[in-house]
Short mmCIF file of C-alpha atoms in Angstrom, two decimals:
data_model
loop_
_atom_site.label_atom_id
_atom_site.label_comp_id
_atom_site.label_asym_id
_atom_site.label_seq_id
_atom_site.Cartn_x
_atom_site.Cartn_y
_atom_site.Cartn_z
CA MET A 1 106.08 -53.39 -10.98
CA SER A 2 104.10 -51.39 -8.30
CA SER A 3 100.93 -49.91 -9.55
CA ARG A 4 100.92 -47.12 -6.88
CA ALA A 5 100.46 -43.63 -8.02
CA THR A 6 102.62 -40.92 -6.81
CA ASP A 7 101.07 -39.34 -3.81
CA VAL A 8 100.37 -35.62 -4.19
CA ARG A 9 99.39 -33.36 -1.24
CA LEU A 10 99.53 -29.76 -1.61
CA PRO A 11 100.33 -27.76 1.53
CA LEU A 12 97.16 -26.34 3.05
CA TRP A 13 98.04 -22.78 2.32
CA LEU A 14 98.79 -23.52 -1.37
CA ALA A 15 95.66 -25.64 -1.68
CA VAL A 16 93.52 -22.70 -0.50
CA VAL A 17 95.22 -20.40 -3.02
CA VAL A 18 94.74 -22.94 -5.79
CA ALA A 19 91.06 -23.46 -4.75
CA LEU A 20 90.48 -19.65 -4.75
CA GLY A 21 91.77 -19.53 -8.38
CA ALA A 22 89.91 -22.81 -9.28
CA GLY A 23 86.46 -21.20 -8.73
CA ALA A 24 87.35 -18.25 -11.04
CA VAL A 25 88.78 -20.50 -13.72
CA LEU A 26 85.70 -22.72 -13.45
CA ASP A 27 83.27 -19.77 -13.96
CA GLY A 28 85.44 -18.64 -17.04
CA GLY A 29 84.07 -21.72 -18.88
CA PHE A 30 80.49 -20.43 -18.58
CA PRO A 31 78.90 -17.40 -20.43
CA ASP A 32 79.76 -14.64 -20.62
CA GLY A 33 83.36 -15.83 -20.57
CA ASP A 34 82.45 -18.94 -22.60
CA ILE A 35 85.83 -20.41 -22.87
CA TRP A 36 84.62 -23.99 -22.22
CA PRO A 37 87.89 -25.73 -21.81
CA LEU A 38 88.53 -23.67 -18.69
CA THR A 39 85.72 -25.65 -16.98
CA PHE A 40 87.88 -28.78 -17.29
CA VAL A 41 90.81 -26.92 -16.04
CA GLY A 42 88.82 -25.68 -13.08
CA ILE A 43 87.53 -29.21 -12.23
CA GLY A 44 91.18 -30.45 -12.26
CA PHE A 45 92.43 -27.69 -9.85
CA VAL A 46 89.58 -28.52 -7.52
CA LEU A 47 90.28 -32.24 -7.54
CA LEU A 48 94.08 -31.63 -7.01
CA THR A 49 93.48 -29.57 -3.92
CA LEU A 50 91.53 -32.42 -2.43
CA LYS A 51 94.03 -35.24 -2.64
CA GLY A 52 95.58 -36.26 0.60
CA ARG A 53 93.52 -33.79 2.69
CA SER A 54 92.18 -34.11 6.11
CA LEU A 55 88.32 -33.92 6.32
CA GLY A 56 88.73 -30.42 7.84
CA GLY A 57 91.22 -29.37 5.16
CA SER A 58 89.07 -30.60 2.35
CA PHE A 59 86.00 -28.71 3.82
CA LEU A 60 88.02 -25.52 3.90
CA VAL A 61 89.45 -25.79 0.25
CA GLY A 62 86.01 -26.85 -1.05
CA LEU A 63 84.31 -23.95 0.76
CA VAL A 64 86.80 -21.45 -0.59
CA ALA A 65 86.51 -23.00 -4.22
CA GLY A 66 82.77 -22.87 -4.04
CA LEU A 67 82.61 -19.33 -2.77
CA SER A 68 85.03 -18.16 -5.48
CA PHE A 69 82.90 -19.91 -8.11
CA TYR A 70 79.33 -18.91 -7.10
CA LEU A 71 80.14 -15.31 -5.85
CA ILE A 72 81.38 -14.67 -9.48
CA HIS A 73 78.96 -17.00 -11.20
CA ILE A 74 75.65 -15.42 -9.86
CA SER A 75 76.98 -11.87 -9.27
CA TRP A 76 73.97 -10.77 -11.24
CA ALA A 77 71.86 -11.58 -8.28
CA THR A 78 72.91 -8.39 -6.66
CA LEU A 79 71.09 -6.38 -9.29
CA PHE A 80 67.70 -7.82 -8.06
CA LEU A 81 67.66 -7.83 -4.26
CA GLY A 82 71.27 -6.63 -3.36
CA VAL A 83 74.32 -8.08 -1.63
CA VAL A 84 72.77 -10.08 1.22
CA PRO A 85 70.65 -12.53 -0.80
CA TRP A 86 73.61 -12.96 -3.34
CA ALA A 87 75.96 -13.67 -0.42
CA ALA A 88 73.49 -16.06 1.33
CA LEU A 89 72.73 -18.13 -1.85
CA SER A 90 76.51 -18.25 -2.71
CA THR A 91 77.35 -19.37 0.78
CA LEU A 92 74.75 -22.04 0.78
CA GLU A 93 75.92 -23.44 -2.61
CA ALA A 94 79.53 -23.28 -1.25
CA LEU A 95 78.59 -25.42 1.76
CA PHE A 96 77.20 -27.92 -0.52
CA PHE A 97 80.60 -27.79 -2.56
CA ALA A 98 82.48 -28.19 0.66
CA ALA A 99 80.57 -31.14 1.72
CA GLY A 100 81.05 -32.81 -1.71
CA ALA A 101 84.76 -32.13 -1.35
CA MET A 102 84.86 -34.10 1.91
CA LEU A 103 83.38 -37.02 -0.06
CA ILE A 104 85.86 -36.78 -2.77
CA THR A 105 88.71 -36.51 -0.28
CA LEU A 106 87.54 -39.79 1.44
CA ALA A 107 87.33 -41.45 -2.00
CA TYR A 108 90.98 -40.51 -2.67
CA ARG A 109 91.87 -41.81 0.71
CA TRP A 110 89.81 -45.11 0.84
CA VAL A 111 89.32 -46.38 -2.79
CA PRO A 112 92.93 -46.95 -3.72
CA ARG A 113 93.49 -48.84 -0.39
CA VAL A 114 90.80 -51.47 -1.34
CA TRP A 115 91.54 -51.47 -5.18
CA PRO A 116 95.19 -50.52 -5.33
CA GLY A 117 95.91 -51.61 -8.84
CA THR A 118 96.28 -49.49 -11.93
CA LEU A 119 92.66 -50.04 -13.01
CA GLY A 120 91.33 -49.24 -9.60
CA ARG A 121 93.31 -45.94 -9.51
CA THR A 122 92.75 -45.00 -13.10
CA VAL A 123 89.21 -46.25 -13.88
CA LEU A 124 87.25 -47.12 -10.70
CA LEU A 125 88.47 -44.06 -8.65
CA PRO A 126 87.69 -41.50 -11.32
CA VAL A 127 84.14 -42.95 -11.82
CA VAL A 128 83.57 -42.80 -8.06
CA VAL A 129 84.87 -39.14 -7.95
CA GLY A 130 82.52 -38.29 -10.88
CA GLY A 131 79.64 -39.99 -9.06
CA LEU A 132 80.24 -38.07 -5.87
CA TRP A 133 80.41 -34.72 -7.71
CA THR A 134 77.09 -35.64 -9.53
CA LEU A 135 75.63 -36.48 -6.12
CA ARG A 136 76.50 -33.03 -4.78
CA GLU A 137 75.11 -31.41 -7.94
CA PHE A 138 71.88 -33.52 -7.46
CA VAL A 139 71.37 -32.62 -3.77
CA ALA A 140 72.09 -28.91 -4.32
CA GLY A 141 69.72 -28.83 -7.29
CA ASN A 142 66.82 -30.28 -5.33
CA TRP A 143 67.29 -28.95 -1.66
CA PRO A 144 66.22 -26.82 0.05
CA TYR A 145 62.89 -25.33 -1.26
CA GLY A 146 63.33 -27.14 -4.64
CA GLY A 147 67.20 -26.44 -4.84
CA PHE A 148 69.29 -24.29 -7.06
CA ALA A 149 70.53 -26.26 -10.11
CA TRP A 150 72.40 -23.28 -11.67
CA GLY A 151 76.20 -23.72 -12.07
CA ARG A 152 76.26 -27.50 -12.84
CA VAL A 153 79.50 -28.02 -14.88
CA ALA A 154 77.68 -29.34 -17.80
CA LEU A 155 75.89 -26.06 -18.31
CA SER A 156 79.17 -24.60 -19.52
CA GLN A 157 79.42 -26.81 -22.57
CA SER A 158 76.58 -25.43 -24.81
CA GLU A 159 79.08 -24.25 -27.53
CA SER A 160 81.55 -27.11 -26.95
CA PRO A 161 82.15 -30.39 -28.79
CA PHE A 162 80.79 -32.11 -25.77
CA ALA A 163 77.31 -30.55 -26.11
CA GLY A 164 75.93 -33.27 -28.37
CA LEU A 165 76.43 -35.67 -25.41
CA VAL A 166 73.41 -34.24 -23.49
CA ALA A 167 71.16 -36.08 -25.99
CA TRP A 168 72.56 -39.35 -24.75
CA LEU A 169 73.25 -38.57 -21.12
CA GLY A 170 71.36 -35.61 -20.01
CA ILE A 171 72.77 -32.58 -18.05
CA SER A 172 73.74 -34.56 -15.05
CA GLY A 173 75.22 -37.31 -17.13
CA LEU A 174 77.36 -34.90 -18.87
CA SER A 175 78.54 -33.40 -15.53
CA PHE A 176 79.47 -36.82 -14.43
CA LEU A 177 81.37 -37.63 -17.53
CA MET A 178 83.33 -34.33 -17.42
CA VAL A 179 84.43 -34.79 -14.00
CA ALA A 180 85.34 -38.59 -14.44
CA ILE A 181 87.46 -37.64 -17.50
CA VAL A 182 89.36 -35.04 -15.59
CA ALA A 183 89.84 -37.28 -12.57
CA ALA A 184 91.09 -40.01 -14.89
CA LEU A 185 93.57 -37.62 -16.65
CA LEU A 186 94.79 -36.45 -13.20
CA GLN A 187 95.26 -40.06 -12.11
CA LEU A 188 97.17 -40.89 -15.27
CA ALA A 189 99.37 -37.97 -14.91
CA LEU A 190 100.29 -39.23 -11.34
CA GLN A 191 100.59 -42.88 -12.32
CA THR A 192 104.38 -42.61 -12.67
CA THR A 193 105.02 -46.37 -12.70
CA VAL A 194 103.32 -46.49 -16.11
CA ARG A 195 105.34 -45.31 -19.08
CA GLY A 196 104.68 -41.65 -20.19
CA SER A 197 103.73 -42.67 -23.71
CA THR A 198 101.25 -45.15 -22.44
CA ARG A 199 99.68 -42.51 -20.12
CA VAL A 200 99.48 -40.00 -23.04
CA LEU A 201 97.81 -42.61 -25.21
CA ALA A 202 95.34 -43.60 -22.45
CA GLY A 203 94.46 -40.15 -21.73
CA ALA A 204 93.95 -39.23 -25.45
CA THR A 205 91.84 -42.42 -25.90
CA VAL A 206 89.48 -41.26 -22.98
CA VAL A 207 88.92 -37.76 -24.55
CA VAL A 208 88.56 -38.91 -28.17
CA ALA A 209 86.12 -41.73 -27.10
CA ALA A 210 83.80 -39.00 -25.63
CA LEU A 211 84.06 -36.83 -28.72
CA VAL A 212 83.39 -39.37 -31.32
CA VAL A 213 80.07 -40.27 -30.04
CA PRO A 214 77.63 -39.38 -32.82
CA ALA A 215 75.07 -36.71 -32.65
CA TRP A 216 71.53 -38.06 -32.01
CA PRO A 217 69.69 -38.03 -35.15
CA THR A 218 66.81 -35.51 -35.40
CA HIS A 219 63.53 -35.91 -37.30
CA SER A 220 60.91 -33.44 -38.35
CA ALA A 221 57.18 -33.88 -38.17
CA GLY A 222 56.49 -30.68 -40.28
CA THR A 223 57.11 -27.02 -39.61
CA ALA A 224 55.65 -24.26 -37.54
CA THR A 225 55.96 -20.47 -37.99
CA ILE A 226 56.41 -18.82 -34.69
CA ALA A 227 56.72 -15.04 -34.10
CA ALA A 228 58.41 -13.85 -30.94
CA VAL A 229 58.07 -10.28 -29.42
CA GLN A 230 60.66 -8.61 -27.18
CA GLY A 231 59.19 -5.35 -25.81
CA ASP A 232 62.08 -4.15 -24.07
CA GLY A 233 59.75 -2.59 -21.46
CA ASP A 234 60.60 -1.54 -17.94
CA ALA A 235 59.82 -5.11 -16.64
CA GLY A 236 61.74 -5.27 -13.47
CA TYR A 237 60.02 -6.41 -10.28
CA PHE A 238 60.91 -2.98 -8.65
CA SER A 239 60.43 -0.88 -11.79
CA ASP A 240 58.49 2.45 -11.50
CA ARG A 241 56.01 2.10 -14.29
CA GLU A 242 52.37 2.87 -15.03
CA TYR A 243 49.77 -0.02 -15.37
CA GLY A 244 49.62 -1.15 -18.91
CA ASP A 245 53.23 0.00 -19.82
CA LEU A 246 54.47 -3.64 -20.44
CA THR A 247 51.41 -4.52 -22.62
CA ASN A 248 51.91 -1.28 -24.61
CA ALA A 249 55.58 -2.05 -25.03
CA GLN A 250 54.88 -5.38 -26.49
CA VAL A 251 52.32 -3.99 -28.88
CA LEU A 252 54.73 -1.35 -30.14
CA ALA A 253 57.48 -3.81 -30.67
CA MET A 254 55.26 -5.64 -33.16
CA SER A 255 55.26 -2.88 -35.76
CA SER A 256 57.79 -4.61 -37.94
CA LEU A 257 56.07 -8.10 -37.82
CA GLN A 258 54.03 -7.72 -41.00
CA ALA A 259 57.11 -6.69 -42.94
CA GLN A 260 58.97 -9.71 -41.59
CA LEU A 261 56.24 -12.00 -42.68
CA ALA A 262 56.21 -10.54 -46.21
CA GLN A 263 59.80 -11.71 -46.59
CA LEU A 264 58.97 -15.28 -46.10
CA PRO A 265 58.07 -17.63 -48.74
CA GLU A 266 54.20 -17.51 -49.32
CA ASP A 267 53.52 -20.81 -47.85
CA GLN A 268 55.23 -19.89 -44.50
CA ARG A 269 53.63 -16.49 -44.09
CA ASP A 270 50.69 -17.82 -41.93
CA LEU A 271 51.52 -17.61 -38.30
CA ASP A 272 51.18 -20.73 -36.06
CA MET A 273 51.71 -18.80 -32.87
CA ILE A 274 52.65 -15.41 -31.55
CA VAL A 275 54.71 -15.52 -28.17
CA TRP A 276 55.20 -12.81 -25.62
CA PRO A 277 57.62 -13.41 -22.78
CA GLU A 278 57.22 -14.10 -19.16
CA GLY A 279 55.41 -11.07 -17.69
CA GLY A 280 54.89 -9.65 -21.29
CA SER A 281 51.44 -8.32 -20.37
CA ASP A 282 50.63 -6.51 -17.13
CA ARG A 283 46.99 -6.68 -18.17
CA ASP A 284 45.26 -9.98 -17.39
CA PRO A 285 42.79 -10.42 -20.32
CA THR A 286 40.55 -12.59 -18.05
CA ARG A 287 40.11 -9.68 -15.62
CA ASP A 288 40.92 -6.43 -17.60
CA THR A 289 38.73 -5.28 -20.54
CA ALA A 290 41.53 -3.42 -22.10
CA GLY A 291 43.74 -6.47 -21.95
CA ARG A 292 41.06 -8.63 -23.40
CA TYR A 293 40.80 -6.22 -26.36
CA VAL A 294 44.58 -6.27 -26.94
CA PHE A 295 44.87 -9.92 -26.90
CA ASP A 296 41.83 -10.45 -29.02
CA ALA A 297 43.00 -7.83 -31.66
CA ILE A 298 46.28 -9.46 -32.04
CA SER A 299 45.16 -12.92 -32.13
CA ARG A 300 42.38 -12.21 -34.72
CA GLY A 301 44.40 -9.79 -36.69
CA TYR A 302 47.14 -12.34 -37.37
CA ASP A 303 44.77 -15.29 -37.35
CA ALA A 304 47.04 -17.14 -34.75
CA PRO A 305 46.93 -17.89 -30.99
CA LEU A 306 48.86 -15.50 -28.70
CA VAL A 307 50.83 -17.02 -25.89
CA SER A 308 51.74 -14.53 -23.25
CA GLY A 309 53.11 -14.40 -19.74
CA VAL A 310 50.56 -12.94 -17.30
CA ILE A 311 50.22 -12.73 -13.53
CA THR A 312 46.87 -14.35 -12.84
CA GLN A 313 44.62 -14.60 -9.76
CA SER A 314 42.17 -17.07 -8.30
CA ASP A 315 38.59 -15.74 -8.18
CA ASP A 316 38.83 -14.68 -4.69
CA GLY A 317 42.15 -12.87 -5.38
CA GLU A 318 43.95 -14.87 -2.48
CA THR A 319 46.05 -17.03 -4.75
CA VAL A 320 48.59 -15.59 -7.40
CA TYR A 321 50.32 -17.48 -10.18
CA ASN A 322 52.98 -16.66 -12.70
CA SER A 323 51.21 -17.87 -15.67
CA SER A 324 51.36 -18.49 -19.38
CA LEU A 325 48.11 -18.11 -21.26
CA LEU A 326 47.09 -19.53 -24.68
CA TRP A 327 44.55 -16.97 -26.18
CA ALA A 328 42.53 -17.63 -29.15
CA ASP A 329 39.00 -17.11 -30.45
CA GLY A 330 38.36 -14.52 -27.78
CA ALA A 331 39.20 -16.69 -24.70
CA VAL A 332 41.84 -18.45 -22.76
CA GLN A 333 42.22 -21.89 -24.33
CA ASP A 334 44.79 -23.19 -21.99
CA GLN A 335 46.95 -22.08 -19.19
CA TYR A 336 50.25 -23.09 -17.43
CA ASP A 337 51.09 -21.82 -13.88
CA LYS A 338 54.72 -22.04 -13.10
CA LYS A 339 55.18 -25.08 -10.98
CA HIS A 340 58.37 -24.18 -9.10
CA PRO A 341 58.27 -20.42 -8.13
CA VAL A 342 61.84 -19.08 -7.21
CA PRO A 343 62.15 -19.16 -3.41
CA PHE A 344 63.09 -15.63 -2.02
CA GLY A 345 62.54 -14.29 -5.53
CA GLU A 346 58.89 -15.20 -6.40
CA TYR A 347 57.82 -16.09 -2.84
CA VAL A 348 59.24 -16.36 0.57
CA PRO A 349 59.05 -19.90 1.95
CA ASP A 350 58.47 -20.08 5.74
CA ARG A 351 58.05 -16.29 5.78
CA ASP A 352 57.40 -15.99 9.55
CA PHE A 353 60.51 -17.93 10.34
CA TRP A 354 62.84 -15.81 7.97
CA ARG A 355 61.46 -12.39 8.53
CA PRO A 356 63.16 -11.79 11.96
CA PHE A 357 66.54 -12.27 10.40
CA ALA A 358 65.99 -9.60 7.66
CA PRO A 359 62.62 -7.92 7.81
CA ASP A 360 63.27 -5.27 5.27
CA LEU A 361 64.61 -7.69 2.77
CA ILE A 362 61.80 -10.27 3.29
CA ASP A 363 59.24 -7.51 3.09
CA LEU A 364 60.59 -6.49 -0.34
CA ILE A 365 59.01 -9.70 -1.81
CA GLY A 366 55.28 -8.53 -1.23
CA ARG A 367 53.59 -11.07 -3.36
CA ASP A 368 54.01 -14.89 -2.94
CA TYR A 369 53.31 -16.91 -6.04
CA THR A 370 51.70 -20.26 -5.62
CA PRO A 371 52.96 -23.37 -7.23
CA GLY A 372 50.89 -24.41 -10.27
CA THR A 373 49.39 -27.93 -10.87
CA ARG A 374 48.50 -27.63 -14.58
CA ASP A 375 50.56 -29.55 -17.24
CA GLU A 376 53.13 -27.54 -19.19
CA VAL A 377 52.00 -28.33 -22.74
CA PHE A 378 49.75 -26.29 -24.98
CA ASP A 379 47.88 -28.13 -27.87
CA LEU A 380 48.04 -25.71 -30.87
CA GLY A 381 45.88 -27.85 -33.14
CA GLY A 382 48.57 -28.95 -35.42
CA PHE A 383 51.36 -29.39 -32.86
CA ARG A 384 52.05 -29.40 -29.21
CA ALA A 385 54.31 -26.86 -27.34
CA GLY A 386 56.09 -27.35 -24.07
CA ILE A 387 56.04 -24.06 -22.08
CA SER A 388 58.93 -23.15 -19.80
CA ILE A 389 58.69 -20.03 -17.55
CA CYS A 390 62.10 -18.51 -16.69
CA PHE A 391 64.11 -20.67 -14.38
CA ASP A 392 61.79 -23.77 -15.37
CA ILE A 393 64.43 -24.34 -18.03
CA VAL A 394 66.96 -25.54 -15.50
CA ASP A 395 64.48 -28.17 -13.93
CA ASP A 396 65.24 -31.50 -15.49
CA GLN A 397 62.03 -33.08 -14.40
CA LEU A 398 59.80 -30.26 -15.94
CA ILE A 399 61.64 -30.85 -19.30
CA THR A 400 61.01 -34.60 -19.12
CA ASN A 401 57.34 -34.00 -18.20
CA MET A 402 56.79 -31.82 -21.36
CA MET A 403 58.42 -34.43 -23.46
CA ASP A 404 56.22 -37.19 -21.94
CA GLU A 405 53.24 -34.94 -22.79
CA GLY A 406 54.21 -34.93 -26.48
CA ALA A 407 55.88 -31.46 -26.92
CA GLN A 408 57.28 -30.95 -30.41
CA VAL A 409 58.77 -27.41 -29.68
CA ILE A 410 59.76 -25.73 -26.44
CA ILE A 411 58.78 -22.18 -25.70
CA GLY A 412 60.96 -20.55 -23.15
CA GLN A 413 59.29 -17.44 -21.77
CA THR A 414 61.56 -15.28 -19.44
CA ASN A 415 61.83 -11.95 -17.92
CA ASN A 416 65.45 -11.01 -17.40
CA ALA A 417 64.93 -7.34 -16.76
CA ASP A 418 65.75 -7.75 -12.98
CA PHE A 419 69.28 -8.96 -13.85
CA GLY A 420 70.33 -6.10 -16.30
CA THR A 421 68.74 -3.64 -18.60
CA ARG A 422 71.90 -2.85 -20.89
CA PRO A 423 74.60 -4.83 -22.75
CA GLY A 424 77.62 -5.83 -20.49
CA GLN A 425 75.63 -5.34 -17.27
CA THR A 426 74.99 -8.98 -16.57
CA ASP A 427 75.64 -12.46 -17.98
CA GLU A 428 72.46 -14.13 -16.41
CA ASN A 429 70.72 -13.91 -19.73
CA GLU A 430 73.69 -15.56 -21.50
CA GLN A 431 73.83 -18.32 -18.90
CA GLN A 432 70.07 -18.96 -19.31
CA LEU A 433 70.36 -19.08 -23.11
CA ALA A 434 73.25 -21.59 -22.85
CA ILE A 435 70.90 -23.77 -20.68
CA ALA A 436 68.13 -23.42 -23.32
CA ARG A 437 70.49 -24.42 -26.08
CA LEU A 438 71.50 -27.60 -24.26
CA ARG A 439 67.69 -28.35 -23.76
CA ALA A 440 67.14 -28.15 -27.40
CA ILE A 441 69.97 -30.61 -28.00
CA GLU A 442 69.00 -32.73 -24.96
CA THR A 443 65.39 -33.24 -26.29
CA ALA A 444 65.94 -33.03 -30.04
CA ARG A 445 63.40 -30.29 -30.23
CA PRO A 446 63.59 -26.67 -31.50
CA LEU A 447 63.37 -24.04 -28.74
CA VAL A 448 62.11 -20.47 -29.01
CA ASN A 449 63.44 -18.32 -26.16
CA VAL A 450 61.54 -15.16 -25.77
CA SER A 451 62.75 -12.48 -23.19
CA THR A 452 61.37 -9.06 -22.21
CA VAL A 453 64.90 -7.59 -22.80
CA ALA A 454 67.48 -10.29 -23.73
CA SER A 455 68.25 -12.81 -25.11
CA THR A 456 65.35 -13.64 -27.57
CA ARG A 457 66.57 -16.44 -29.90
CA ALA A 458 65.24 -19.41 -32.04
CA ILE A 459 67.38 -22.49 -31.55
CA ASP A 460 67.06 -25.64 -33.68
CA ALA A 461 67.49 -29.25 -32.33
CA SER A 462 71.25 -29.26 -33.01
CA GLY A 463 71.56 -26.08 -30.81
CA ARG A 464 72.17 -23.71 -33.78
CA THR A 465 70.62 -20.20 -33.67
CA THR A 466 68.24 -19.71 -36.53
CA ALA A 467 66.77 -16.35 -35.58
CA SER A 468 67.29 -13.54 -33.10
CA ILE A 469 66.42 -10.20 -31.80
CA PRO A 470 69.14 -7.75 -30.77
CA ASP A 471 69.59 -7.71 -26.99
CA TYR A 472 67.99 -4.83 -25.12
CA GLU A 473 66.01 -3.53 -28.24
CA PRO A 474 62.38 -3.84 -28.86
CA GLY A 475 61.60 -6.08 -31.95
CA THR A 476 60.16 -9.16 -33.38
CA MET A 477 61.43 -12.28 -35.04
CA VAL A 478 59.76 -14.92 -37.04
CA ALA A 479 61.24 -18.51 -36.87
CA VAL A 480 60.14 -21.40 -39.09
CA VAL A 481 61.02 -24.34 -36.91
CA ASP A 482 61.08 -28.02 -37.65
CA LEU A 483 58.71 -29.84 -35.22
CA GLY A 484 60.57 -32.54 -33.32
CA THR A 485 59.48 -36.08 -33.05
CA GLY A 486 60.90 -39.17 -31.52
CA THR A 487 62.57 -39.46 -28.10
CA THR A 488 66.36 -39.17 -27.08
CA PRO A 489 68.10 -41.49 -24.61
CA ALA A 490 68.44 -38.50 -22.43
CA VAL A 491 64.64 -38.01 -22.16
CA VAL A 492 64.18 -41.56 -21.24
CA ALA A 493 66.97 -42.25 -18.96
CA SER A 494 68.81 -39.03 -17.77
CA ARG A 495 67.31 -39.21 -14.23
CA ALA A 496 68.05 -42.98 -14.07
CA ILE A 497 71.75 -42.08 -15.14
CA GLU A 498 71.97 -39.36 -12.51
CA LEU A 499 70.76 -41.53 -9.62
CA LEU A 500 72.77 -44.54 -10.82
CA VAL A 501 76.16 -42.67 -10.90
CA SER A 502 75.57 -40.92 -7.73
CA PHE A 503 74.44 -44.20 -6.03
CA PHE A 504 77.50 -46.08 -7.38
CA GLY A 505 79.95 -43.42 -6.21
CA LEU A 506 78.48 -43.34 -2.64
CA ALA A 507 78.16 -47.08 -2.49
CA VAL A 508 81.76 -47.76 -3.58
CA LEU A 509 82.77 -45.13 -1.03
CA VAL A 510 80.93 -46.85 1.84
CA LEU A 511 81.99 -50.35 0.86
CA SER A 512 85.59 -49.16 0.69
CA ARG A 513 85.34 -47.93 4.27
CA LEU A 514 83.68 -51.26 5.31
CA PHE A 515 86.46 -53.26 3.70
CA ILE A 516 89.14 -51.17 5.47
CA GLY A 517 87.35 -51.43 8.79
CA THR A 518 87.00 -55.37 8.26
CA ARG A 519 90.74 -55.64 7.44
CA ARG A 520 91.52 -53.75 10.58
CA SER A 521 89.27 -55.90 12.80
CA ARG A 522 90.83 -59.11 11.30
CA ARG A 523 94.31 -57.86 11.93
CA ARG A 524 93.49 -57.03 15.58
CA ARG A 525 91.84 -60.40 15.96
CA LEU A 526 94.79 -62.19 14.59
CA LEU A 527 97.07 -60.29 16.93
CA ASP A 528 94.86 -61.04 19.93
CA GLU A 529 94.76 -64.76 19.09
CA ALA A 530 98.46 -65.18 18.39
CA PRO A 531 100.41 -67.01 21.23
CA ASP A 532 102.88 -65.00 23.27
CA PRO A 533 106.15 -65.29 21.86
CA VAL A 534 108.59 -67.73 23.72
CA LEU A 535 111.62 -65.76 24.75
CA PRO A 536 114.91 -67.52 24.81
CA ARG A 537 116.43 -68.30 28.20
CA TRP A 538 119.76 -66.82 28.95
CA ARG A 539 122.18 -68.08 31.36
CA VAL A 540 124.01 -65.45 33.08
CA VAL A 541 127.76 -66.46 33.51
CA ASP A 542 129.66 -64.97 36.27
#
């Protein structure tokens, strides 16, 4: 029996239409749509459009799918700097998407020619496709200027049954698995020489095998009582506010904290930490007397350290950092400076080069934050807290670093005011919260996400929300969190998994091309070496 699958090649016009819809469907799996199965459907549509394509055709449909996805997915970027940066970033990410699409098209073309059997088509080929998709996500997430890791397909699964797999595989590992599963199901659907019941059983087995992986067991090393404050101040970069307004908003939002503490069991009323968000104070307590008074009054009044986002400067004022300060006993006890400021958001890389292209836009970013060099873990005496500032939460390496430094709880400080100030205006905060939820599961650590406006939540190590503040309202929450201990497989091996599957996909693709080239050379050589055929002699009879 032949093991060849039915060849499917959509007409180019239809492939473009499907790709256009695929991007929108793909986005529907992410917050705020949050219909996680749609991500799998969107992946399937993208892969279907790439089968049997020319390189030019695959680039086109990949570009269309990428633009369709990113223009929707990061539409919140228009609220910060306008249409041009949103369109530019979406186009850049779509170009990466298109380049990845070309590689996947080559995999569909070459791998079955070298490994034409059923296993080659339904097992090896999907693994290669998943690896190449992961490779594209890896490159886009790291280059240029540190990359943009937003929109990885795994980030859509924070509320799905697949979420628990991030503790085993990490974010990139889950992306690989999702794409490989969809690619395998697509191949099984096209493997018409295998009985339908067998294909259904094989497909169901693949899905069930992924879902029955047990959740990583979590262990507690005691508890910590953490208060988080959401000031709902006018915290946008371009907001018209008076100096001190953000600090005042945070202080006013704490009016209900004492009453909340009174509702806790007596042995949990002593706070271990008070957390303000990124940019929570526009007064630097190391340089501002009023700021020092506020920080000291809060810390001494509640007998707990205050952790707050503050814009800090070097002594000469030449270097500016997006910082998180640990304040206790009248002084800064520790400081984390954001290691990867957002390019074209928190600083302009190669400013002299880019300014001639859009001078008005580039000049809007008047302050360039400097990348920090301090470690991202605070020692609170009885426990250690990992500090993540805003988009730090999407950086795999920073999360691994804080786990290596012994973090038992993750504090996510963020300022989302630039991406919306009222419910329904944006889904950026929901997308970021979904990433935070996956990080809690991935590391088996509780996570307290503290925003200026939304969304402030406490999340346990299983990804469950345990405390919250209503979005776009001032308030406080008190969370008693179980301090995490131990190390998940993802923390140990997620980067190795990412590199392994990416390298494997690329290596098989290259080897397939080499094998095909070798076969062609051998065939030509045999033809060249073959003796000329002896033609029969015919005698012409008159």
